[in-house]
XYZ file of C-alpha atoms in Angstrom:
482
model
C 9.571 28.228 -11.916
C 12.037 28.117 -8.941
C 15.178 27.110 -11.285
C 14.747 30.553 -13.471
C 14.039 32.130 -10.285
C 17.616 30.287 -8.542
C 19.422 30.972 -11.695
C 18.439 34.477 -11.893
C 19.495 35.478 -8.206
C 22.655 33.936 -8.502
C 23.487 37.354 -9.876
C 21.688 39.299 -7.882
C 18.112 40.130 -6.583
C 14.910 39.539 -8.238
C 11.393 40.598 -6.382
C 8.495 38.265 -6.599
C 7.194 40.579 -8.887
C 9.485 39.905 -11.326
C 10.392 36.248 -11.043
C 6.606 35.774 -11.500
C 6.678 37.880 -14.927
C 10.052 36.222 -16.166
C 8.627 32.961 -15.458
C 5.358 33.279 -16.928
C 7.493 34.373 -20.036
C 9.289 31.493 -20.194
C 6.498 29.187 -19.998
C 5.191 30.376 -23.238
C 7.885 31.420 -25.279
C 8.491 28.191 -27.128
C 5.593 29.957 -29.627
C 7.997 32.461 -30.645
C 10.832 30.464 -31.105
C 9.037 28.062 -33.315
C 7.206 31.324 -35.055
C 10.777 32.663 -35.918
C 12.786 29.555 -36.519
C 15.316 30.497 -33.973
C 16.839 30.708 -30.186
C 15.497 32.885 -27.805
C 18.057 34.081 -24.588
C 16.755 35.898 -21.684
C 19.945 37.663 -20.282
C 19.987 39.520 -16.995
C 21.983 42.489 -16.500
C 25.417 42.510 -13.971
C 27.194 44.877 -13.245
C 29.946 43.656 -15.712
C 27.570 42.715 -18.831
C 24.679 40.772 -19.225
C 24.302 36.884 -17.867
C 22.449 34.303 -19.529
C 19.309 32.717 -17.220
C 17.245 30.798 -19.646
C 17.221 29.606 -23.249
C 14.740 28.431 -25.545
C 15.330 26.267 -28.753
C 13.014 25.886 -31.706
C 11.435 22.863 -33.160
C 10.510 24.321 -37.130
C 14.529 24.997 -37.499
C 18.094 24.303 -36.532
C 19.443 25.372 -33.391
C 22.193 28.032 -32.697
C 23.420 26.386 -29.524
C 24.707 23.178 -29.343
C 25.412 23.623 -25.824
C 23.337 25.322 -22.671
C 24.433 28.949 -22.255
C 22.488 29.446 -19.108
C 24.738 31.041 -16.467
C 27.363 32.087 -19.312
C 27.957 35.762 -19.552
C 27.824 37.564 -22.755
C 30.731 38.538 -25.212
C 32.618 41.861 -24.454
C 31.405 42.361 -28.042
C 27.381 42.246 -27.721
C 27.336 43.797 -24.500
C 26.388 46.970 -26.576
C 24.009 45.819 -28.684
C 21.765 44.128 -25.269
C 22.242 47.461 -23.768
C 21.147 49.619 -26.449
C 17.697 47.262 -26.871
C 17.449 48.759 -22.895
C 18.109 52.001 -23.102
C 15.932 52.186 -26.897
C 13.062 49.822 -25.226
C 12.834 48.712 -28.763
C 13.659 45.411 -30.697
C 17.091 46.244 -32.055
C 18.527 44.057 -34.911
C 22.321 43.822 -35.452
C 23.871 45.828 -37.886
C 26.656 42.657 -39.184
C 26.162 39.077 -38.105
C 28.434 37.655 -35.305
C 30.285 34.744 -36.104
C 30.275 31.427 -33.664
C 32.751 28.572 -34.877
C 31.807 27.851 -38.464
C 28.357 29.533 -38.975
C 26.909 33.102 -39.203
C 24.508 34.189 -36.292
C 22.007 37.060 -36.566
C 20.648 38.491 -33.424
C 17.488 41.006 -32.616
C 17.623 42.320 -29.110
C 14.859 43.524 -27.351
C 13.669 44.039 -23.362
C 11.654 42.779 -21.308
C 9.461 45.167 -19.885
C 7.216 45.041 -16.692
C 5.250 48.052 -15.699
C 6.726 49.928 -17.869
C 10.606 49.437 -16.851
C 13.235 46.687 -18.805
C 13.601 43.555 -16.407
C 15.464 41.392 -18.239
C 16.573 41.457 -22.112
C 15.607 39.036 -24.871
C 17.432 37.803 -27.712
C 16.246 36.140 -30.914
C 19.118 34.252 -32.867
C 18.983 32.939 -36.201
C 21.674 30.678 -37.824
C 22.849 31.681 -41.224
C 24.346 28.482 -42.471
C 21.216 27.374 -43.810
C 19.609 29.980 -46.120
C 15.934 29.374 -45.791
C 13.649 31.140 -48.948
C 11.271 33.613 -47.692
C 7.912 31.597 -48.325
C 4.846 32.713 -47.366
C 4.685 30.604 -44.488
C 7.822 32.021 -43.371
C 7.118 35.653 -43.631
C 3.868 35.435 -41.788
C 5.123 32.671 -39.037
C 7.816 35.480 -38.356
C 5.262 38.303 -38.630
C 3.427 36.907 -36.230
C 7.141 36.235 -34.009
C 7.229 40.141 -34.367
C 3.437 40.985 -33.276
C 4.563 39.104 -30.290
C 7.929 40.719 -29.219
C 6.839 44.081 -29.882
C 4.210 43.624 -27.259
C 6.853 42.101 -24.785
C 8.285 45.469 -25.387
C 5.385 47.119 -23.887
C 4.719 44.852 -21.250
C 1.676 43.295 -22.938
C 2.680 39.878 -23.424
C 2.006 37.346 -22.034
C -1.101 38.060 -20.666
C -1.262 37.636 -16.490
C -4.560 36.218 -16.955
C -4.063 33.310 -20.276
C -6.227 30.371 -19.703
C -5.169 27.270 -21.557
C -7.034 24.907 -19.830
C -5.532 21.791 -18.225
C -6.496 19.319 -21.026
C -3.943 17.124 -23.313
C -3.434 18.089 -26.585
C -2.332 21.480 -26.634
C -1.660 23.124 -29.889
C 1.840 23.914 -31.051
C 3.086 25.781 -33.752
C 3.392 23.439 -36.253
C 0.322 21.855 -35.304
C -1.327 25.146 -37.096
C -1.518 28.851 -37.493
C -3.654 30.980 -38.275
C -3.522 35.261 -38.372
C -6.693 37.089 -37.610
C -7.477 40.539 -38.013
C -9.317 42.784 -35.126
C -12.772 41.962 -37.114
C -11.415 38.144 -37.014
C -10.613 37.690 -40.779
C -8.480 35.297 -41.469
C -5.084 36.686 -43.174
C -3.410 34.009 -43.356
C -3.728 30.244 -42.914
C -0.932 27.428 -42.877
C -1.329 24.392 -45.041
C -1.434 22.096 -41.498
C -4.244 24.381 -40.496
C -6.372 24.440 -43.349
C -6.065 20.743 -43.309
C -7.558 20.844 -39.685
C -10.844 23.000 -40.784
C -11.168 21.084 -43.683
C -12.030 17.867 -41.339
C -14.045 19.953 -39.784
C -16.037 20.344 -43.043
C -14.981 23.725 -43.791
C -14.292 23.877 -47.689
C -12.588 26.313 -49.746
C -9.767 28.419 -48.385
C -10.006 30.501 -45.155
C -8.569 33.429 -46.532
C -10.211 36.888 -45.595
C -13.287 34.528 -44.646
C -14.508 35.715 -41.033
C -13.247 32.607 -38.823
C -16.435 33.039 -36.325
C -19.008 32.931 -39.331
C -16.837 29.977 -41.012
C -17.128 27.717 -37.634
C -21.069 28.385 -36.258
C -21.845 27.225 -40.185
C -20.245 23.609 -39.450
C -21.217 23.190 -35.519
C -24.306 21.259 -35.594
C -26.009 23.343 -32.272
C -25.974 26.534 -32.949
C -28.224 27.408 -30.551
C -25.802 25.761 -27.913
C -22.234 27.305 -28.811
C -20.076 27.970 -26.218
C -18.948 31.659 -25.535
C -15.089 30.562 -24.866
C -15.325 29.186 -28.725
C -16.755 32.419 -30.162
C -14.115 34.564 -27.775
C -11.188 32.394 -29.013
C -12.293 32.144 -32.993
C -12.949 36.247 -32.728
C -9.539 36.008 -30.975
C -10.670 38.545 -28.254
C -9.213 36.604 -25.552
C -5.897 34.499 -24.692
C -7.789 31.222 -24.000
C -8.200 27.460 -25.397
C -11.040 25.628 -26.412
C -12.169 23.336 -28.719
C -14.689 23.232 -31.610
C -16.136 19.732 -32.529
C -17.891 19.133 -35.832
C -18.705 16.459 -38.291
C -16.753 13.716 -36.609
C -13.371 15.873 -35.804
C -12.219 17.769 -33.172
C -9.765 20.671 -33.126
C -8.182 22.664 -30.239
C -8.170 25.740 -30.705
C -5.713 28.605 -28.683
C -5.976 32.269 -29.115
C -3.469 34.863 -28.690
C -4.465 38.120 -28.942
C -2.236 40.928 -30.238
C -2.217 44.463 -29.019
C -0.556 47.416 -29.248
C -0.996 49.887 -26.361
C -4.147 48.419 -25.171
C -6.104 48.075 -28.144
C -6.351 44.665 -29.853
C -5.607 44.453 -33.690
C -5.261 41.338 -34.768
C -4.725 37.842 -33.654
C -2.208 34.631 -33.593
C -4.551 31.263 -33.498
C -2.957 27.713 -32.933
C -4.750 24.522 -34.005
C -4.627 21.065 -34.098
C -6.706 17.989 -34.851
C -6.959 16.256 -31.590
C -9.987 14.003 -32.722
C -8.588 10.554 -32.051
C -6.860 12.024 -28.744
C -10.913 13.378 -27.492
C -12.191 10.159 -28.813
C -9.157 7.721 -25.914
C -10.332 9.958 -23.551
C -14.223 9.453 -24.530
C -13.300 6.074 -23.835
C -11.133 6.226 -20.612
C -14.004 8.133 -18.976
C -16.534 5.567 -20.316
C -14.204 2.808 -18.535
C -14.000 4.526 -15.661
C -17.818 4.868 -15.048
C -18.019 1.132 -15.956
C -15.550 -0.013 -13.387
C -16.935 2.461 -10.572
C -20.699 0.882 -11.547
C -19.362 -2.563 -10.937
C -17.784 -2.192 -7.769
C -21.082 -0.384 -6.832
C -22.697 -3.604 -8.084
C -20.094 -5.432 -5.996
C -21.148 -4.242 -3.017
C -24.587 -4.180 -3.265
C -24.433 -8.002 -3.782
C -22.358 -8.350 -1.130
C -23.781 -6.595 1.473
C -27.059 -8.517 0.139
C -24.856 -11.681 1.100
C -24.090 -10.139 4.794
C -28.042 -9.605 5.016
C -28.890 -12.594 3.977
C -26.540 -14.024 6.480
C -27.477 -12.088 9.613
C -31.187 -12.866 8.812
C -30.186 -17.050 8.843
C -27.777 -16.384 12.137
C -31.030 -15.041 13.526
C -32.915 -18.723 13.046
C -29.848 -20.332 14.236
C -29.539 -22.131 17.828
C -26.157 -23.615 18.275
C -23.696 -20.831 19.412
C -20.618 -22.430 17.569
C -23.213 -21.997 14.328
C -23.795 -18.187 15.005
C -20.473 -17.383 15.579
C -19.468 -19.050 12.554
C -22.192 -17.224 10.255
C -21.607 -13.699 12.564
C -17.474 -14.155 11.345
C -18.659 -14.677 7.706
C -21.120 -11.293 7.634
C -18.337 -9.915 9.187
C -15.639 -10.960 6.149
C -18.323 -10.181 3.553
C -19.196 -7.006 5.115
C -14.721 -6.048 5.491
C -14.999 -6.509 1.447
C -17.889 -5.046 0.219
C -16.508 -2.046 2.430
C -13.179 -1.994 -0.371
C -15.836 -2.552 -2.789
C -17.718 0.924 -1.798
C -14.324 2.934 -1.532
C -13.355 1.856 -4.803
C -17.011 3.298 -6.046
C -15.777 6.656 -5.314
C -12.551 6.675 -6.825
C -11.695 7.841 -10.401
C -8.227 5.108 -10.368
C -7.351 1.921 -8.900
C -5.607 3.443 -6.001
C -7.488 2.995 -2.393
C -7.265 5.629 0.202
C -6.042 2.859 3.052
C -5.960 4.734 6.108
C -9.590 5.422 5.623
C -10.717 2.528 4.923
C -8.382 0.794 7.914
C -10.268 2.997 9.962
C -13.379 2.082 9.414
C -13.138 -1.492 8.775
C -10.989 -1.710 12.194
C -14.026 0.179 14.256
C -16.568 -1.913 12.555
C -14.695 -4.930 13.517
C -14.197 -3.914 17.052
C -17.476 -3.267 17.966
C -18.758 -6.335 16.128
C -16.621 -9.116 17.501
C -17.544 -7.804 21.754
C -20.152 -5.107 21.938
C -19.587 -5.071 25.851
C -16.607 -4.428 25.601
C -15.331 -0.703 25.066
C -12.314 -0.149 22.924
C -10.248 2.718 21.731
C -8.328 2.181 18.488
C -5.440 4.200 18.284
C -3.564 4.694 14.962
C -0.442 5.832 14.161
C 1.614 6.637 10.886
C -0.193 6.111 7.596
C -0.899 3.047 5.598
C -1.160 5.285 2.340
C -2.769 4.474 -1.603
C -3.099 0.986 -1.933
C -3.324 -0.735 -5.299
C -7.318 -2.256 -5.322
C -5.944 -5.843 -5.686
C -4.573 -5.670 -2.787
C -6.841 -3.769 -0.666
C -9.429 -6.171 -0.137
C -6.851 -8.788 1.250
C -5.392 -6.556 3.185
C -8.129 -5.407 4.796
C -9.561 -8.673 5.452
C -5.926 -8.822 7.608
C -6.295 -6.216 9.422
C -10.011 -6.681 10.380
C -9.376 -10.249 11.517
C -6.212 -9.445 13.611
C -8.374 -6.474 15.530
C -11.204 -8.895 15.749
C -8.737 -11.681 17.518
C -7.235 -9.080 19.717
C -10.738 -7.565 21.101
C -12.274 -11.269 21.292
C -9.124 -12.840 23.173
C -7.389 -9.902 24.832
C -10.027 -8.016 26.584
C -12.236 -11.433 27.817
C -13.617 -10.816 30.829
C -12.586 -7.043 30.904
C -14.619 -3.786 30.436
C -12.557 -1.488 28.363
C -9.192 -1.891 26.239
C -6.749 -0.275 23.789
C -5.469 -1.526 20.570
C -2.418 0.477 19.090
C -2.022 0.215 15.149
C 0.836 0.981 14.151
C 1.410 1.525 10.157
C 4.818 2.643 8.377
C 5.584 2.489 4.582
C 8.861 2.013 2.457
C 7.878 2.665 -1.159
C 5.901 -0.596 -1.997
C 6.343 -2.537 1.304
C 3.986 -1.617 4.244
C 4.503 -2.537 7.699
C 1.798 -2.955 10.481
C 2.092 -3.612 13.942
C -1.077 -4.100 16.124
C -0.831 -4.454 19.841
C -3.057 -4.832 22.569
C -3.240 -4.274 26.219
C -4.917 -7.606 27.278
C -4.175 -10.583 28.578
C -1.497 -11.569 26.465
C -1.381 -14.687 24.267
C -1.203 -18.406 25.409
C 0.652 -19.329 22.103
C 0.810 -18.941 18.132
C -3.649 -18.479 17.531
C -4.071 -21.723 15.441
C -8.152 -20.679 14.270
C -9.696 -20.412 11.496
C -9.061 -16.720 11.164
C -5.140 -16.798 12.054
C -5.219 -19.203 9.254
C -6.527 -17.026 6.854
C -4.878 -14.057 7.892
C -1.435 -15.799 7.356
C -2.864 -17.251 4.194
C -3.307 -14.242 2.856
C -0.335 -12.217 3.755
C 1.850 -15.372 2.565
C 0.278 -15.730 -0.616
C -1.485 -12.503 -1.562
C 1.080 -10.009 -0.412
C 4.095 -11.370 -0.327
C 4.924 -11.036 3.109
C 5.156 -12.565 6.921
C 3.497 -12.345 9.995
C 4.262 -12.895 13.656
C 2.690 -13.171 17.272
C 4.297 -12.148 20.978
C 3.275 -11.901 23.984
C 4.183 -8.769 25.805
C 4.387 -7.835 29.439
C 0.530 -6.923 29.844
C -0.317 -7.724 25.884
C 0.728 -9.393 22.911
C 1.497 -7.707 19.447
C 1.289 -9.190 15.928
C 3.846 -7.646 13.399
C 3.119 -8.182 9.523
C 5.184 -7.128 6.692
C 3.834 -7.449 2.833
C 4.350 -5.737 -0.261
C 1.151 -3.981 -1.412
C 2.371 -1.913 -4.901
C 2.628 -3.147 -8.369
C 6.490 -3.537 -8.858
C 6.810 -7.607 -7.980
């Protein structure tokens, strides 16, 4: 988190040590602040006071600050109630409430404690113009809030090692809590998550019902449960998971609390993410259907390519052969896309791989006598896959002219490919060391080269001769934004 990190050392030095633990902090603090309805502040002490480095707002309640305080120092006022929560290594509530314009603001202070010393110090503010009744929901959303800050207190949270998984659909506060004793109990349940276990299949209520018994009774293989569901439903561990049954799907994240090492209870966020699971069900099933039919794709076309090499072999005239040996050739420059694509999860081609190859396959196929190094520099990049096919059809056809033209009559030769991109608009030079051209090639396969750049990538292409060569410089726009 380099702008905590930047913010931080603005006013003075911070070890890795420490910007690591103050960032992992603030990564995951957004639970708390929803748990207690309120602002957190991490402040950093100066020599004159404290400075503010990062803020957190909540999303079950209204906001204290309008405005950012980050890099704002701290009243003359509470500089005594942020040092006391240091020197106590306690959470420290404020006797009165401080005023701020129209509203009443109480604040709990408390540090932030890393191998045993205070880092940084943490305050939790709460506006009083809104008096909020102290519902159930409310008193155990902030019990929880405190389970959590005492064990910043002591160092304990969060843990180093949380896993919670890369998948979407991440449970939030409001999503659904639940409070688990050590034994994993359930002590409380809020309305959002009961409503979650209840499309599960799970009747009744959850309360002081063990939470691992309650889910292996409504996942249909029980002889196939995962141990990261029964370590996050025990709430043993800090990780995320999620339990399918019955048509629904919940994810599930555990947080355990401890005090001093020894785990007594825990804080479990849920949420349904059933028709979320079920998009991505389908995405994937896309995916494998798209990747089978370019594998299909090529398959049939490289069929084609046989099918054509086996009737150039029963062919007399040359003209004929050549014609049929430039067709396997074309056929053979697509199904090539067609195979990348096979392999790829999007719709995004790896170019300079496939340039590669297609531009050695062409080379040796259009003079085998002929030896020729292909030099390549700069990068073509990801290439959108309807463009990739007539692209590469370009650039095999302009090495093919350039070996069969430039290097007639010579034993070896060197084509230079030459590939730079701006955004969405590639540009390619190829040049060649041969003979040089006569004029402007007028063949079938300058025709469909310039066909293709003109009218499949909006672009241009032209042909010099050079002192000992010729080059051919294309331009064409090969990325979605037309």
């Amino acid at each position: 988190m380099a702008a905590l990190r930047e913010t931080a050392e603005r006013f003075g030095p911070l070890t890795d040590a420490e910007a690591d633990r103050l960032a992992l902090l603030t990564s995951d603090w957004q639970i708390i602040a929803d748990l207690s309805f309120a602002d957190l502040v991490m402040w950093r002490q100066v020599p004159d006071g404290f400075v503010a480095i990062a803020q957190c707002r909540p999303s079950t309640g209204p906001t204290v600050h309008q405005d950012d305080v980050v890099g704002t120092k701290a009243a003359p006022g509470r500089v005594a109630h942020l040092r006391r929560a240091i020197d106590e290594g306690g959470i420290i509530a404020s006797r009165e409430p401080r005023w701020d314009e129209t509203y009443a603001v109480r604040e709990d202070a408390l540090p932030v404690v890393m191998n045993g010393s205070p880092i940084a110090v943490l305050t939790r503010e709460v506006s009083q113009a809104v008096s909020r009744s102290s519902s159930r929901l409310e008193l155990n959303y902030k019990g929880a809030a405190d389970d959590l800050l005492h064990m910043i207190t002591r160092g304990e949270f969060p843990v180093q090692t949380s896993v919670t998984g890369p998948r979407r659909g991440a449970p939030r506060v409001g999503d659904g809590v639940l409070r688990l004793d050590a034994a994993g109990h359930v002590t409380y349940a809020s309305p959002n998550a009961l409503s979650c276990f209840h499309r599960l299949g799970v009747t009744g209520s959850l309360m002081n019902r063990s939470l691992p018994r309650v889910t292996s009774e409504v996942v249909l293989d029980k002889g196939h449960i995962d141990e990261t569901l029964a370590m996050v439903v025990m709430g043993r561990a800090a990780w995320r998971t999620d339990l399918e049954a019955n048509g629904a799907c919940l994810s599930l994240r555990a947080i355990p609390v401890t005090e001093q090492g020894e785990r007594t209870g825990a804080v479990l966020l849920c949420r349904d993410v059933s028709e979320l699971r079920r998009r991505e069900r389908e995405l994937i099933t896309k995916d494998a259907t798209i990747r089978e039919i370019h594998h299909r794709v090529k398959n049939n076309l490289q069929t084609v390519a046989a099918l054509l090499r086996l009737q150039s072999r029963r062919v007399a005239a040359p003209e004929a052969k050549e014609a049929l040996a430039e067709a396997m050739r074309r056929v053979s420059t697509i199904a090539l896309v067609h195979e990348t694509l096979s392999g790829t999860l999007d719709e995004l081609v790896n170019f300079d791989d496939l340039a590669q190859r297609s531009m050695r396959m062409a080379a040796d196929v259009a003079s085998p006598g002929v030896q020729v190094k292909i030099v390549r520099d700069g990068d073509f990049g990801l290439v959108p896959a309807q463009f990739a096919s007539s692209l590469a059809l370009v650039i095999t056809e302009l090495v093919t002219n350039a070996v069969e033209h430039g290097f007639e009559g010579r034993e070896i030769g060197t084509i230079t490919v030459m590939a730079s991109r701006e955004q969405d608009r590639l540009h390619v030079s190829i040049e060649d060391n041969g003979v040089g051209l006569a004029g402007e090639p007028s063949g079938l396969g300058s025709q469909i080269v310039r066909t293709l750049i003109e009218n499949e990538l909006s672009g241009s292409i032209t042909w010099r001769r050079l002192d000992g060569g010729s080059v051919v410089e294309l331009d064409a726009l090969v990325g979605d934004d037309r």
